């Protein structure tokens, strides 16, 4: 049974940093591309970043490029999202997804950026 558990969210001031984690189980983590997505309050799902199966390639939309860094540890079956210089518009529930993104099935972790 595929299980993805996000953690690391919280309340942070603008300009601050957070590191999200995604613990994966129930599948061969090292075989899959992974993604982070987010759902801002009252808005639709947004893709935040992606990483290939061995971590050698990463992708970001312009909205987070230069501020967010995705990484993974295939020994620990865990993916990370380092978020720096956070802005109020980064406020959202953040989800990790296995393979193609678009239908998060996990609980997510709330990130709130506010002074």
Short mmCIF file of C-alpha atoms in Angstrom, two decimals, residues 13-90:
data_model
loop_
_atom_site.label_atom_id
_atom_site.label_comp_id
_atom_site.label_asym_id
_atom_site.label_seq_id
_atom_site.Cartn_x
_atom_site.Cartn_y
_atom_site.Cartn_z
CA UNK A 13 7.49 35.08 8.76
CA UNK A 14 8.12 36.43 5.25
CA UNK A 15 11.74 35.85 4.33
CA UNK A 16 11.96 32.81 6.54
CA UNK A 17 12.73 29.19 5.70
CA UNK A 18 11.19 25.78 6.16
CA UNK A 19 12.21 22.26 5.19
CA UNK A 20 9.46 19.85 4.27
CA UNK A 21 9.89 16.09 4.30
CA UNK A 22 7.96 13.34 2.55
CA UNK A 23 8.37 9.84 3.94
CA UNK A 24 7.46 7.17 1.40
CA UNK A 25 6.57 3.52 1.89
CA UNK A 26 4.75 0.72 0.13
CA UNK A 27 6.54 1.04 -3.20
CA UNK A 28 10.04 1.08 -4.65
CA UNK A 29 10.77 4.75 -3.98
CA UNK A 30 14.01 4.82 -5.98
CA UNK A 31 12.16 3.82 -9.16
CA UNK A 32 9.80 6.79 -9.32
CA UNK A 33 9.94 10.43 -10.22
CA UNK A 34 8.43 12.51 -7.43
CA UNK A 35 6.74 15.87 -7.20
CA UNK A 36 5.78 18.50 -4.68
CA UNK A 37 2.51 20.31 -5.25
CA UNK A 38 0.53 22.81 -3.20
CA UNK A 39 -3.01 24.10 -2.80
CA UNK A 40 -3.26 27.73 -1.72
CA UNK A 41 -6.40 28.68 0.20
CA UNK A 42 -9.33 28.99 -2.17
CA UNK A 43 -7.25 28.10 -5.23
CA UNK A 44 -6.43 25.09 -7.35
CA UNK A 45 -3.51 22.73 -7.19
CA UNK A 46 -0.12 24.12 -8.21
CA UNK A 47 2.97 22.18 -9.17
CA UNK A 48 5.95 23.28 -7.06
CA UNK A 49 8.85 21.05 -8.08
CA UNK A 50 9.82 17.70 -9.49
CA UNK A 51 12.75 15.34 -9.21
CA UNK A 52 13.67 12.27 -11.21
CA UNK A 53 14.13 8.84 -9.73
CA UNK A 54 17.84 9.09 -8.94
CA UNK A 55 17.80 12.76 -8.01
CA UNK A 56 20.00 13.87 -10.88
CA UNK A 57 17.41 16.17 -12.44
CA UNK A 58 15.11 18.72 -10.85
CA UNK A 59 12.54 21.15 -12.18
CA UNK A 60 10.75 24.21 -10.82
CA UNK A 61 8.19 26.73 -12.00
CA UNK A 62 9.32 30.33 -12.19
CA UNK A 63 7.33 31.18 -9.05
CA UNK A 64 9.71 29.24 -6.79
CA UNK A 65 12.88 28.92 -8.86
CA UNK A 66 15.90 30.13 -6.91
CA UNK A 67 14.06 29.90 -3.59
CA UNK A 68 13.03 26.25 -3.32
CA UNK A 69 15.24 23.18 -3.61
CA UNK A 70 13.94 19.65 -4.02
CA UNK A 71 16.05 16.66 -3.06
CA UNK A 72 15.68 13.01 -2.16
CA UNK A 73 17.40 10.27 -0.21
CA UNK A 74 16.70 6.92 -1.81
CA UNK A 75 18.24 5.08 1.13
CA UNK A 76 15.87 6.73 3.59
CA UNK A 77 12.94 6.69 1.12
CA UNK A 78 12.41 10.35 1.81
CA UNK A 79 12.03 13.46 -0.33
CA UNK A 80 12.64 17.00 0.84
CA UNK A 81 11.72 20.54 -0.09
CA UNK A 82 13.94 23.29 1.24
CA UNK A 83 12.03 26.56 1.03
CA UNK A 84 13.89 29.82 1.51
CA UNK A 85 12.82 33.46 1.25
CA UNK A 86 9.23 32.47 1.80
CA UNK A 87 6.50 34.85 0.70
CA UNK A 88 2.86 35.19 1.79
CA UNK A 89 1.82 33.75 -1.58
CA UNK A 90 3.61 30.51 -0.66
#
